[in-house]
């Protein structure tokens, strides 16, 4: 039973990771919180739903969702952040402007869906249950875990092993120095926002499938979890976000299994406070003074 | 090679440069000296496209730079080693050097890594270390090495001696002398006028945003006024 819950926790954590890694990637590069990230996530679910409803295969829905969400995130960066970053007070302004963008997107999908809860057609993912070592794993769970692991591995390879990823990390360290070596930071911002949005969109499809519930408010709780995960993992740290996501997934499934169900959310956030007591900068966080040194 | 005419820069309500004209010819080392706040850094940053001039022109080999973006200017081979080093602290020494080659943009192949290592052997020893963990002098060497990887046609050095111990300054300037002997064109910003006049062929003295004196470095170093004003003061000025 415990092993089963841990397995479920890893699957849930993997989906959180897709959401939070992109959220934290953008935060790391620009030091701005994109409060429309939940709306981008939801957009992924809607795009996949309408693709499948139009007769497209699920895989096409996935790709369409990732691309649409990625492009949406790029647009949000240009519209909400690019001009603001030239002002001295971008951090606060960005919170309000991205919150506004989130509302625009939510209202759009509310209008499109006519405030209905949408469900993928039955058998979009065939209900198949595998049993081994006394554990039960559904095909959908396997898909979720595989997608999460694959996407996170590709991301890690991209950020730490490619020339382009090196440029992303250079801009994260110092925008000014990166311009002096010939990097166009705007190109890097476009790219990181696209990746961030595409990951969120993929997470949205998986969550829409797992709960078979797509509606215009589905991004909100994930935005809250996203905050908690980047604080717990360490601001701007990708490995930290990954670790924190898995911890959150496990704490959530374990508390659902063993504790009164109404307390789940309270329990997750209490776990966050407990860990922060011991590690105030988060699991993989650097000292803030250190990470800001050399910027601008 | 570099022609600056009547350059004016205003920012944050301050007039930093009030009509500066300056030339750097191919193969020359030109020093720009003057007290803190004279506008020396503003001038290199205007050349690099980090600050935009309000009037005047900057041309590199006849092409105007004053309305280009910083990354385009770096891509043309006008490369700055910024004040305070500004290495990428969370990246390794090797990654910092590799990033320097971004500026090549398919111009010819850059200065090979081996040559940078030969100039600054410590960068080979510390190859896998994070740049942020290096000492100030090592970071300065890394910042110069990073610019060299982009195969500079004009190297802009902003206060390479700043905050370094004398023995380290000697090492850095020995490397700069090697570059000079190889024919590198350099515009050197320095508060330490003795060092700057010693290395350079020609020099400009900047005060309150204006060129107050210019000429051959040897002549300036022999000039009584210059000596009492700029060489007499402590290097930290």
Short mmCIF file of C-alpha atoms in Angstrom, two decimals:
data_model
loop_
_atom_site.label_atom_id
_atom_site.label_comp_id
_atom_site.label_asym_id
_atom_site.label_seq_id
_atom_site.Cartn_x
_atom_site.Cartn_y
_atom_site.Cartn_z
CA UNK A 1 0.00 0.00 0.00
CA UNK A 2 2.76 2.43 0.93
CA UNK A 3 4.72 1.51 -2.19
CA UNK A 4 1.60 2.04 -4.28
CA UNK A 5 1.13 5.51 -2.79
CA UNK A 6 4.77 6.41 -3.39
CA UNK A 7 4.38 5.35 -7.00
CA UNK A 8 1.27 7.49 -7.35
CA UNK A 9 3.20 10.30 -5.73
CA UNK A 10 5.97 10.10 -8.30
CA UNK A 11 3.40 10.35 -11.11
CA UNK A 12 1.72 13.38 -9.55
CA UNK A 13 5.12 14.91 -8.78
CA UNK A 14 6.19 14.44 -12.39
CA UNK A 15 3.26 16.53 -13.57
CA UNK A 16 4.03 19.20 -10.97
CA UNK A 17 7.59 19.19 -12.26
CA UNK A 18 6.45 19.94 -15.81
CA UNK A 19 4.53 22.90 -14.47
CA UNK A 20 7.07 24.19 -11.98
CA UNK A 21 10.31 23.69 -13.94
CA UNK A 22 9.11 26.08 -16.64
CA UNK A 23 7.81 28.53 -14.06
CA UNK A 24 11.18 28.53 -12.33
CA UNK A 25 13.18 28.63 -15.58
CA UNK A 26 11.56 31.93 -16.48
CA UNK A 27 11.98 33.23 -12.97
CA UNK A 28 15.65 32.32 -13.04
CA UNK A 29 16.28 34.07 -16.35
CA UNK A 30 14.37 37.30 -15.77
CA UNK A 31 13.68 37.35 -12.01
CA UNK A 32 10.02 37.88 -12.85
CA UNK A 33 7.06 35.78 -11.76
CA UNK A 34 4.73 34.92 -14.62
CA UNK A 35 1.37 34.77 -12.87
CA UNK A 36 -0.28 33.81 -16.16
CA UNK A 37 1.55 30.46 -16.05
CA UNK A 38 -1.58 28.73 -14.70
CA UNK A 39 -3.58 30.11 -17.62
CA UNK A 40 -0.93 28.87 -20.07
CA UNK A 41 -1.22 25.41 -18.48
CA UNK A 42 -5.00 25.49 -18.87
CA UNK A 43 -4.65 26.59 -22.49
CA UNK A 44 -2.73 23.37 -23.16
CA UNK A 45 -5.60 21.28 -21.82
CA UNK A 46 -8.20 23.15 -23.90
CA UNK A 47 -6.18 23.00 -27.12
CA UNK A 48 -5.66 19.23 -26.72
CA UNK A 49 -9.33 18.76 -25.92
CA UNK A 50 -10.53 20.61 -29.01
CA UNK A 51 -7.96 18.82 -31.18
CA UNK A 52 -9.21 15.43 -29.98
CA UNK A 53 -12.86 16.51 -30.30
CA UNK A 54 -12.16 17.54 -33.90
CA UNK A 55 -11.07 13.96 -34.55
CA UNK A 56 -7.31 14.37 -34.14
CA UNK A 57 -5.27 11.67 -32.41
CA UNK A 58 -4.17 12.36 -28.84
CA UNK A 59 -0.52 12.70 -29.84
CA UNK A 60 -1.47 15.52 -32.21
CA UNK A 61 -3.42 17.10 -29.35
CA UNK A 62 -0.28 16.93 -27.24
CA UNK A 63 1.89 18.59 -29.86
CA UNK A 64 -0.70 21.25 -30.64
CA UNK A 65 -1.09 21.98 -26.92
CA UNK A 66 2.66 22.32 -26.36
CA UNK A 67 3.14 24.58 -29.38
CA UNK A 68 0.10 26.77 -28.64
CA UNK A 69 1.06 27.16 -24.97
CA UNK A 70 4.67 27.90 -25.88
CA UNK A 71 3.67 30.60 -28.35
CA UNK A 72 1.20 32.02 -25.82
CA UNK A 73 3.96 32.30 -23.21
CA UNK A 74 6.20 34.09 -25.74
CA UNK A 75 3.41 36.57 -26.42
CA UNK A 76 2.95 37.13 -22.68
CA UNK A 77 6.65 37.96 -22.33
CA UNK A 78 6.55 40.51 -25.14
CA UNK A 79 3.25 42.09 -24.10
CA UNK A 80 3.52 42.01 -20.30
CA UNK A 81 7.22 42.08 -19.50
CA UNK A 82 9.45 43.41 -22.26
CA UNK A 83 8.61 47.11 -21.89
CA UNK A 84 8.25 46.87 -18.12
CA UNK A 85 11.76 45.45 -17.76
CA UNK A 86 13.14 48.77 -18.97
CA UNK A 87 11.58 50.47 -15.94
CA UNK A 88 13.17 50.32 -12.54
CA UNK A 89 10.31 48.56 -10.82
CA UNK A 90 9.66 45.57 -13.05
CA UNK A 91 9.19 43.00 -10.27
CA UNK A 92 6.00 44.54 -8.93
CA UNK A 93 4.68 45.67 -12.30
CA UNK A 94 5.16 42.19 -13.73
CA UNK A 95 3.01 40.63 -11.02
CA UNK A 96 0.09 42.87 -11.94
CA UNK A 97 0.52 42.71 -15.71
CA UNK A 98 0.88 38.93 -15.85
CA UNK A 99 -2.08 38.54 -13.48
CA UNK A 100 -4.02 40.62 -16.00
CA UNK A 101 -2.86 38.42 -18.87
CA UNK A 102 -3.98 35.36 -16.89
CA UNK A 103 -7.46 36.89 -16.52
CA UNK A 104 -7.70 37.67 -20.22
CA UNK A 105 -6.82 34.06 -21.08
CA UNK A 106 -9.17 32.61 -18.45
CA UNK A 107 -12.04 34.76 -19.66
CA UNK A 108 -11.35 33.69 -23.23
CA UNK A 109 -11.61 29.98 -22.40
CA UNK A 110 -14.62 30.62 -20.16
CA UNK A 111 -16.31 32.17 -23.17
CA UNK A 112 -15.23 29.41 -25.56
CA UNK A 113 -16.29 26.62 -23.19
CA UNK A 114 -19.40 28.52 -22.05
CA UNK A 115 -18.32 27.88 -18.45
CA UNK A 116 -18.82 24.12 -18.94
CA UNK A 117 -16.61 21.39 -17.55
CA UNK A 118 -15.22 19.55 -20.58
CA UNK A 119 -14.19 15.90 -20.67
CA UNK A 120 -12.07 13.99 -23.15
CA UNK A 121 -14.15 11.42 -25.08
CA UNK A 122 -14.26 8.04 -23.36
CA UNK A 123 -11.29 5.83 -24.27
CA UNK A 124 -9.04 8.70 -25.41
CA UNK A 125 -6.50 6.80 -23.36
CA UNK A 126 -7.61 3.13 -23.19
CA UNK A 127 -8.22 1.98 -19.62
CA UNK A 128 -5.52 -0.62 -19.17
CA UNK A 129 -4.17 -1.61 -15.76
CA UNK A 130 -0.82 -3.33 -15.37
CA UNK A 131 -0.06 -5.31 -12.21
CA UNK A 132 3.38 -6.18 -10.93
CA UNK A 133 4.82 -6.81 -7.46
CA UNK A 134 1.34 -6.21 -6.10
CA UNK A 135 1.26 -2.70 -7.58
CA UNK A 136 -1.37 -1.35 -9.95
CA UNK A 137 -0.33 1.08 -12.66
CA UNK A 138 -2.67 2.38 -15.33
CA UNK A 139 -1.59 3.10 -18.87
CA UNK A 140 -2.38 6.75 -18.27
CA UNK A 141 -0.11 6.83 -15.20
CA UNK A 142 2.67 5.24 -17.21
CA UNK A 143 2.18 7.81 -19.96
CA UNK A 144 2.29 10.63 -17.41
CA UNK A 145 5.45 9.34 -15.79
CA UNK A 146 7.13 8.65 -19.13
CA UNK A 147 6.22 12.07 -20.53
CA UNK A 148 7.39 13.86 -17.39
CA UNK A 149 10.70 11.98 -17.21
CA UNK A 150 11.41 12.35 -20.93
CA UNK A 151 10.64 16.06 -21.00
CA UNK A 152 12.66 16.80 -17.88
CA UNK A 153 15.65 14.82 -19.19
CA UNK A 154 15.56 16.62 -22.53
CA UNK A 155 15.34 19.94 -20.70
CA UNK A 156 18.32 19.11 -18.50
CA UNK A 157 20.34 18.04 -21.55
CA UNK A 158 19.38 21.19 -23.37
CA UNK A 159 20.21 23.59 -20.53
CA UNK A 160 23.45 21.96 -19.38
CA UNK A 161 24.86 20.31 -22.49
CA UNK A 162 24.11 22.45 -25.54
CA UNK A 163 25.60 25.73 -26.73
CA UNK A 164 22.16 27.30 -26.70
CA UNK A 165 21.57 26.17 -23.11
CA UNK A 166 24.91 27.69 -22.18
CA UNK A 167 23.67 31.00 -23.55
CA UNK A 168 20.48 30.67 -21.50
CA UNK A 169 22.57 30.22 -18.36
CA UNK A 170 24.81 33.14 -19.34
CA UNK A 171 21.82 35.47 -19.66
CA UNK A 172 20.58 34.16 -16.29
CA UNK A 173 23.92 35.13 -14.74
CA UNK A 174 24.28 38.54 -16.35
CA UNK A 175 22.25 40.06 -19.15
CA UNK A 176 24.80 42.80 -19.72
CA UNK A 177 27.85 40.56 -19.93
CA UNK A 178 25.97 38.24 -22.27
CA UNK A 179 25.27 41.13 -24.66
CA UNK A 180 28.99 41.95 -24.58
CA UNK A 181 29.88 38.45 -25.79
CA UNK A 182 27.40 38.85 -28.63
CA UNK A 183 24.26 37.14 -27.30
CA UNK A 184 20.93 38.73 -28.18
CA UNK A 185 19.05 38.32 -24.87
CA UNK A 186 15.66 38.83 -26.51
CA UNK A 187 16.19 35.66 -28.52
CA UNK A 188 17.00 33.79 -25.32
CA UNK A 189 13.87 35.19 -23.65
CA UNK A 190 11.70 34.08 -26.57
CA UNK A 191 13.15 30.62 -26.35
CA UNK A 192 12.91 30.20 -22.57
CA UNK A 193 9.32 31.44 -22.53
CA UNK A 194 8.45 29.06 -25.35
CA UNK A 195 9.96 26.12 -23.44
CA UNK A 196 8.30 27.21 -20.23
CA UNK A 197 4.91 27.50 -21.92
CA UNK A 198 5.26 24.23 -23.82
CA UNK A 199 6.07 22.35 -20.59
CA UNK A 200 3.06 23.92 -18.86
CA UNK A 201 0.83 23.05 -21.81
CA UNK A 202 1.98 19.42 -21.72
CA UNK A 203 1.26 19.34 -17.99
CA UNK A 204 -2.20 20.76 -18.67
CA UNK A 205 -3.01 17.92 -21.10
CA UNK A 206 -1.83 15.27 -18.61
CA UNK A 207 -3.87 16.78 -15.77
CA UNK A 208 -6.90 17.13 -18.04
CA UNK A 209 -6.60 13.44 -18.92
CA UNK A 210 -5.89 12.26 -15.37
CA UNK A 211 -8.88 13.99 -13.77
CA UNK A 212 -10.94 14.04 -16.96
CA UNK A 213 -11.93 17.55 -16.09
CA UNK A 214 -11.06 20.59 -18.16
CA UNK A 215 -12.38 23.95 -17.06
CA UNK A 216 -11.32 27.56 -17.11
CA UNK A 217 -10.22 27.64 -13.43
CA UNK A 218 -8.07 24.49 -13.53
CA UNK A 219 -4.80 26.47 -13.59
CA UNK A 220 -5.35 28.28 -10.29
CA UNK A 221 -4.37 25.57 -7.77
CA UNK A 222 -1.35 24.69 -9.91
CA UNK A 223 -0.16 28.28 -9.81
CA UNK A 224 -0.26 28.10 -5.99
CA UNK A 225 1.64 24.80 -6.02
CA UNK A 226 4.06 26.30 -8.52
CA UNK A 227 4.85 29.13 -6.08
CA UNK A 228 5.35 26.72 -3.22
CA UNK A 229 7.56 24.47 -5.36
CA UNK A 230 9.93 27.20 -6.48
CA UNK A 231 10.21 28.54 -2.94
CA UNK A 232 10.84 25.05 -1.59
CA UNK A 233 13.24 24.10 -4.40
CA UNK A 234 15.14 27.36 -4.35
CA UNK A 235 14.43 30.42 -6.46
CA UNK A 236 15.57 29.90 -10.03
CA UNK A 237 16.98 26.40 -9.43
CA UNK A 238 15.85 23.79 -11.98
CA UNK A 239 17.10 20.72 -10.04
CA UNK A 240 15.52 22.22 -6.92
CA UNK A 241 12.16 22.60 -8.64
CA UNK A 242 12.38 18.98 -9.77
CA UNK A 243 13.11 17.71 -6.28
CA UNK A 244 10.45 19.88 -4.67
CA UNK A 245 7.87 18.69 -7.21
CA UNK A 246 8.50 15.05 -6.33
CA UNK A 247 8.32 15.83 -2.61
CA UNK A 248 5.02 17.66 -3.10
CA UNK A 249 3.59 14.84 -5.19
CA UNK A 250 4.48 12.27 -2.55
CA UNK A 251 3.31 14.35 0.40
CA UNK A 252 0.05 14.93 -1.42
CA UNK A 253 -0.69 11.27 -2.24
CA UNK A 254 0.44 10.08 1.19
CA UNK A 255 -1.68 12.61 3.02
CA UNK A 256 -4.70 11.72 0.88
CA UNK A 257 -4.17 8.06 1.71
CA UNK A 258 -3.46 8.30 5.41
CA UNK A 259 -4.93 11.59 6.68
CA UNK A 260 -8.35 13.25 6.63
CA UNK A 261 -8.77 14.25 3.00
CA UNK A 262 -9.78 17.86 3.65
CA UNK A 263 -6.39 18.57 5.16
CA UNK A 264 -4.27 17.73 2.09
CA UNK A 265 -3.48 21.25 0.99
CA UNK A 266 -2.79 22.42 4.54
CA UNK A 267 -0.47 19.46 4.98
CA UNK A 268 1.47 20.21 1.79
CA UNK A 269 2.09 23.81 2.75
CA UNK A 270 2.99 22.83 6.33
CA UNK A 271 5.61 20.51 4.88
CA UNK A 272 6.97 23.46 2.93
CA UNK A 273 7.25 25.60 6.07
CA UNK A 274 8.98 22.77 7.93
CA UNK A 275 11.62 22.36 5.24
CA UNK A 276 12.14 26.12 5.00
CA UNK A 277 12.83 26.24 8.76
CA UNK A 278 15.89 24.10 8.09
CA UNK A 279 16.79 25.47 4.65
CA UNK A 280 15.55 29.05 4.34
CA UNK A 281 16.87 29.41 0.76
CA UNK A 282 15.06 26.27 -0.35
CA UNK A 283 16.51 22.85 -1.09
CA UNK A 284 18.89 23.96 -3.85
CA UNK A 285 18.69 27.70 -3.27
CA UNK A 286 21.72 29.90 -3.32
CA UNK A 287 22.12 32.88 -1.08
CA UNK A 288 20.06 35.57 -2.71
CA UNK A 289 22.87 38.11 -2.45
CA UNK A 290 25.13 35.69 -4.28
CA UNK A 291 22.76 34.98 -7.10
CA UNK A 292 22.05 38.64 -7.72
CA UNK A 293 25.66 39.66 -7.76
CA UNK A 294 26.89 40.53 -11.23
CA UNK A 295 23.46 41.25 -12.63
CA UNK A 296 22.96 44.53 -14.47
CA UNK B 1 39.65 52.12 -37.43
CA UNK B 2 37.50 53.62 -34.67
CA UNK B 3 36.33 57.19 -35.18
CA UNK B 4 34.38 59.02 -32.52
CA UNK B 5 33.12 62.52 -33.33
CA UNK B 6 31.48 65.03 -30.93
CA UNK B 7 30.02 62.27 -28.81
CA UNK B 8 27.51 63.35 -26.20
CA UNK B 9 25.86 61.04 -23.70
CA UNK B 10 23.22 61.98 -21.15
CA UNK B 11 21.69 59.53 -18.78
CA UNK B 12 19.78 59.68 -15.52
CA UNK B 13 19.80 63.44 -15.89
CA UNK B 14 23.58 63.58 -15.91
CA UNK B 15 25.70 64.73 -18.82
CA UNK B 16 28.48 62.16 -18.92
CA UNK B 17 30.18 63.11 -22.19
CA UNK B 18 30.16 66.65 -23.65
CA UNK B 19 31.39 66.30 -27.20
CA UNK B 20 34.31 63.88 -27.26
CA UNK B 21 36.27 63.13 -30.44
CA UNK B 22 38.75 60.28 -30.49
CA UNK B 23 40.47 57.98 -32.99
CA UNK B 24 42.02 54.56 -32.71
CA UNK B 25 44.07 53.36 -35.69
CA UNK B 26 44.72 49.76 -36.69
CA UNK B 27 47.42 48.14 -34.55
CA UNK B 28 47.52 50.97 -32.03
CA UNK B 29 47.12 50.89 -28.27
CA UNK B 30 45.30 54.03 -27.18
CA UNK B 31 44.81 54.88 -23.52
CA UNK B 32 42.00 56.94 -22.08
CA UNK B 33 42.92 58.25 -18.67
CA UNK B 34 41.34 60.64 -16.22
CA UNK B 35 39.83 60.81 -12.75
CA UNK B 36 36.87 58.83 -11.49
CA UNK B 37 33.63 60.13 -13.01
CA UNK B 38 35.31 61.71 -16.02
CA UNK B 39 33.17 59.62 -18.38
CA UNK B 40 35.73 57.00 -19.41
CA UNK B 41 33.45 54.00 -18.86
CA UNK B 42 30.55 55.83 -20.48
CA UNK B 43 32.65 56.20 -23.60
CA UNK B 44 33.45 52.48 -23.94
CA UNK B 45 29.87 51.60 -23.12
CA UNK B 46 28.70 53.93 -25.87
CA UNK B 47 31.09 52.22 -28.31
CA UNK B 48 29.77 48.80 -27.17
CA UNK B 49 26.15 49.90 -27.53
CA UNK B 50 25.31 49.52 -23.84
CA UNK B 51 24.42 53.22 -23.55
CA UNK B 52 23.06 55.24 -26.45
CA UNK B 53 24.57 58.61 -27.33
CA UNK B 54 22.33 61.64 -27.55
CA UNK B 55 24.48 63.27 -30.22
CA UNK B 56 27.62 62.61 -32.24
CA UNK B 57 28.82 59.61 -34.21
CA UNK B 58 30.82 56.45 -33.63
CA UNK B 59 32.16 54.59 -36.66
CA UNK B 60 34.11 51.35 -36.86
CA UNK B 61 35.87 50.87 -40.21
CA UNK B 62 33.49 53.42 -41.65
CA UNK B 63 30.36 51.64 -40.42
CA UNK B 64 28.24 53.57 -37.92
CA UNK B 65 27.92 51.91 -34.50
CA UNK B 66 25.92 54.50 -32.59
CA UNK B 67 22.53 53.06 -33.50
CA UNK B 68 23.46 49.35 -33.39
CA UNK B 69 22.56 46.95 -30.61
CA UNK B 70 25.26 45.72 -28.23
CA UNK B 71 25.24 42.14 -29.56
CA UNK B 72 25.61 43.30 -33.16
CA UNK B 73 28.60 45.43 -32.23
CA UNK B 74 30.23 42.50 -30.40
CA UNK B 75 29.53 40.37 -33.47
CA UNK B 76 31.57 42.84 -35.56
CA UNK B 77 34.61 42.13 -33.40
CA UNK B 78 34.45 45.22 -31.18
CA UNK B 79 34.76 43.41 -27.86
CA UNK B 80 34.70 44.89 -24.39
CA UNK B 81 36.30 43.53 -21.23
CA UNK B 82 33.96 45.27 -18.79
CA UNK B 83 34.84 47.07 -15.59
CA UNK B 84 34.58 44.74 -12.62
CA UNK B 85 35.20 41.70 -14.86
CA UNK B 86 31.55 40.56 -15.13
CA UNK B 87 32.35 36.92 -15.77
CA UNK B 88 29.42 34.47 -15.61
CA UNK B 89 29.80 33.32 -11.98
CA UNK B 90 27.63 30.18 -12.13
CA UNK B 91 29.34 28.84 -15.25
CA UNK B 92 32.69 27.08 -15.39
CA UNK B 93 35.85 28.76 -16.64
CA UNK B 94 35.70 26.75 -19.86
CA UNK B 95 32.03 27.58 -20.41
CA UNK B 96 32.85 31.28 -19.95
CA UNK B 97 35.54 31.00 -22.62
CA UNK B 98 33.26 29.06 -24.98
CA UNK B 99 30.65 31.80 -24.61
CA UNK B 100 33.24 34.32 -25.72
CA UNK B 101 33.26 32.60 -29.11
CA UNK B 102 29.57 33.52 -29.57
CA UNK B 103 30.78 36.87 -30.90
CA UNK B 104 32.47 35.18 -33.86
CA UNK B 105 29.17 34.76 -35.73
CA UNK B 106 30.90 32.98 -38.58
CA UNK B 107 33.59 35.63 -39.00
CA UNK B 108 36.90 33.76 -39.25
CA UNK B 109 37.82 31.10 -36.71
CA UNK B 110 38.67 32.62 -33.36
CA UNK B 111 41.81 32.63 -31.31
CA UNK B 112 42.09 28.97 -30.29
CA UNK B 113 41.52 27.98 -26.68
CA UNK B 114 45.14 26.78 -26.50
CA UNK B 115 46.44 30.26 -27.17
CA UNK B 116 44.28 31.75 -24.43
CA UNK B 117 45.56 29.02 -22.10
CA UNK B 118 49.13 29.84 -23.10
CA UNK B 119 48.56 33.49 -22.24
CA UNK B 120 46.83 32.69 -18.93
CA UNK B 121 47.88 29.17 -17.80
CA UNK B 122 45.73 29.47 -14.67
CA UNK B 123 42.61 29.23 -16.86
CA UNK B 124 43.66 25.74 -17.92
CA UNK B 125 44.28 24.69 -14.31
CA UNK B 126 40.89 26.00 -13.22
CA UNK B 127 39.03 24.88 -16.36
CA UNK B 128 36.20 23.07 -14.57
CA UNK B 129 35.87 25.47 -11.64
CA UNK B 130 32.95 27.91 -11.40
CA UNK B 131 34.05 31.38 -12.49
CA UNK B 132 32.49 32.89 -9.36
CA UNK B 133 34.95 30.97 -7.20
CA UNK B 134 38.04 32.50 -8.84
CA UNK B 135 40.05 35.32 -7.26
CA UNK B 136 39.68 38.84 -8.66
CA UNK B 137 42.87 38.59 -10.69
CA UNK B 138 41.89 35.21 -12.15
CA UNK B 139 38.48 36.62 -13.05
CA UNK B 140 40.17 39.53 -14.83
CA UNK B 141 42.27 37.06 -16.82
CA UNK B 142 39.12 35.08 -17.61
CA UNK B 143 37.31 38.22 -18.75
CA UNK B 144 40.18 39.07 -21.10
CA UNK B 145 40.39 35.46 -22.30
CA UNK B 146 36.64 35.44 -22.94
CA UNK B 147 36.94 38.52 -25.17
CA UNK B 148 39.93 36.99 -27.00
CA UNK B 149 37.85 33.92 -27.86
CA UNK B 150 35.66 36.24 -29.93
CA UNK B 151 38.71 37.19 -32.01
CA UNK B 152 38.60 40.92 -31.31
CA UNK B 153 39.50 43.37 -34.04
CA UNK B 154 39.24 46.14 -31.47
CA UNK B 155 39.62 45.26 -27.81
CA UNK B 156 38.08 47.66 -25.28
CA UNK B 157 39.54 47.25 -21.80
CA UNK B 158 37.73 49.00 -18.96
CA UNK B 159 39.92 49.39 -15.86
CA UNK B 160 41.74 46.04 -16.03
CA UNK B 161 43.82 46.94 -12.93
CA UNK B 162 40.85 47.83 -10.74
CA UNK B 163 40.99 46.27 -7.28
CA UNK B 164 43.92 43.95 -8.07
CA UNK B 165 47.14 43.44 -6.08
CA UNK B 166 50.28 44.94 -7.70
CA UNK B 167 51.79 41.54 -8.52
CA UNK B 168 48.57 40.50 -10.31
CA UNK B 169 48.39 43.83 -12.16
CA UNK B 170 51.93 43.14 -13.44
CA UNK B 171 50.80 39.73 -14.77
CA UNK B 172 47.72 41.18 -16.47
CA UNK B 173 49.70 43.99 -18.09
CA UNK B 174 52.42 41.59 -19.22
CA UNK B 175 49.70 39.67 -21.07
CA UNK B 176 48.37 42.91 -22.57
CA UNK B 177 51.88 43.76 -23.75
CA UNK B 178 52.06 40.37 -25.48
CA UNK B 179 48.78 41.14 -27.23
CA UNK B 180 50.11 44.54 -28.28
CA UNK B 181 53.24 42.94 -29.72
CA UNK B 182 51.03 40.64 -31.77
CA UNK B 183 49.40 43.69 -33.32
CA UNK B 184 46.12 43.77 -31.38
CA UNK B 185 44.27 47.11 -31.57
CA UNK B 186 43.35 48.19 -28.04
CA UNK B 187 41.47 51.04 -26.40
CA UNK B 188 42.49 50.97 -22.74
CA UNK B 189 40.62 52.77 -19.99
CA UNK B 190 42.70 53.22 -16.86
CA UNK B 191 42.75 55.31 -13.71
CA UNK B 192 46.32 54.22 -13.16
CA UNK B 193 47.92 56.67 -15.58
CA UNK B 194 51.48 55.38 -15.09
CA UNK B 195 50.50 51.90 -16.26
CA UNK B 196 48.36 53.22 -19.07
CA UNK B 197 50.95 55.61 -20.50
CA UNK B 198 53.60 52.93 -20.23
CA UNK B 199 51.65 50.43 -22.35
CA UNK B 200 50.00 52.75 -24.88
CA UNK B 201 51.20 54.51 -28.03
CA UNK B 202 48.87 57.46 -27.67
CA UNK B 203 46.61 58.72 -24.92
CA UNK B 204 43.65 61.00 -24.29
CA UNK B 205 43.00 62.65 -20.96
CA UNK B 206 39.34 62.99 -20.12
CA UNK B 207 37.97 65.33 -17.47
CA UNK B 208 34.32 66.07 -16.76
CA UNK B 209 33.24 64.60 -20.05
CA UNK B 210 35.75 66.48 -22.24
CA UNK B 211 39.12 65.64 -23.75
CA UNK B 212 41.50 68.10 -22.07
CA UNK B 213 44.74 66.78 -23.54
CA UNK B 214 45.92 64.19 -26.02
CA UNK B 215 49.11 63.09 -27.70
CA UNK B 216 51.85 60.50 -27.78
CA UNK B 217 52.04 58.63 -24.48
CA UNK B 218 55.76 59.25 -24.09
CA UNK B 219 55.26 63.00 -24.52
CA UNK B 220 52.38 63.05 -22.07
CA UNK B 221 54.39 61.11 -19.50
CA UNK B 222 57.15 63.72 -19.80
CA UNK B 223 54.77 66.68 -19.51
CA UNK B 224 55.09 68.42 -16.14
CA UNK B 225 51.37 69.25 -15.87
CA UNK B 226 50.31 65.70 -16.62
CA UNK B 227 52.83 64.35 -14.14
CA UNK B 228 51.62 66.57 -11.32
CA UNK B 229 47.93 66.07 -12.12
CA UNK B 230 47.69 62.42 -13.02
CA UNK B 231 50.86 60.59 -12.18
CA UNK B 232 51.29 62.25 -8.79
CA UNK B 233 47.94 61.09 -7.48
CA UNK B 234 47.64 57.63 -6.01
CA UNK B 235 46.59 54.95 -8.50
CA UNK B 236 43.32 54.39 -6.62
CA UNK B 237 42.67 58.15 -7.10
#
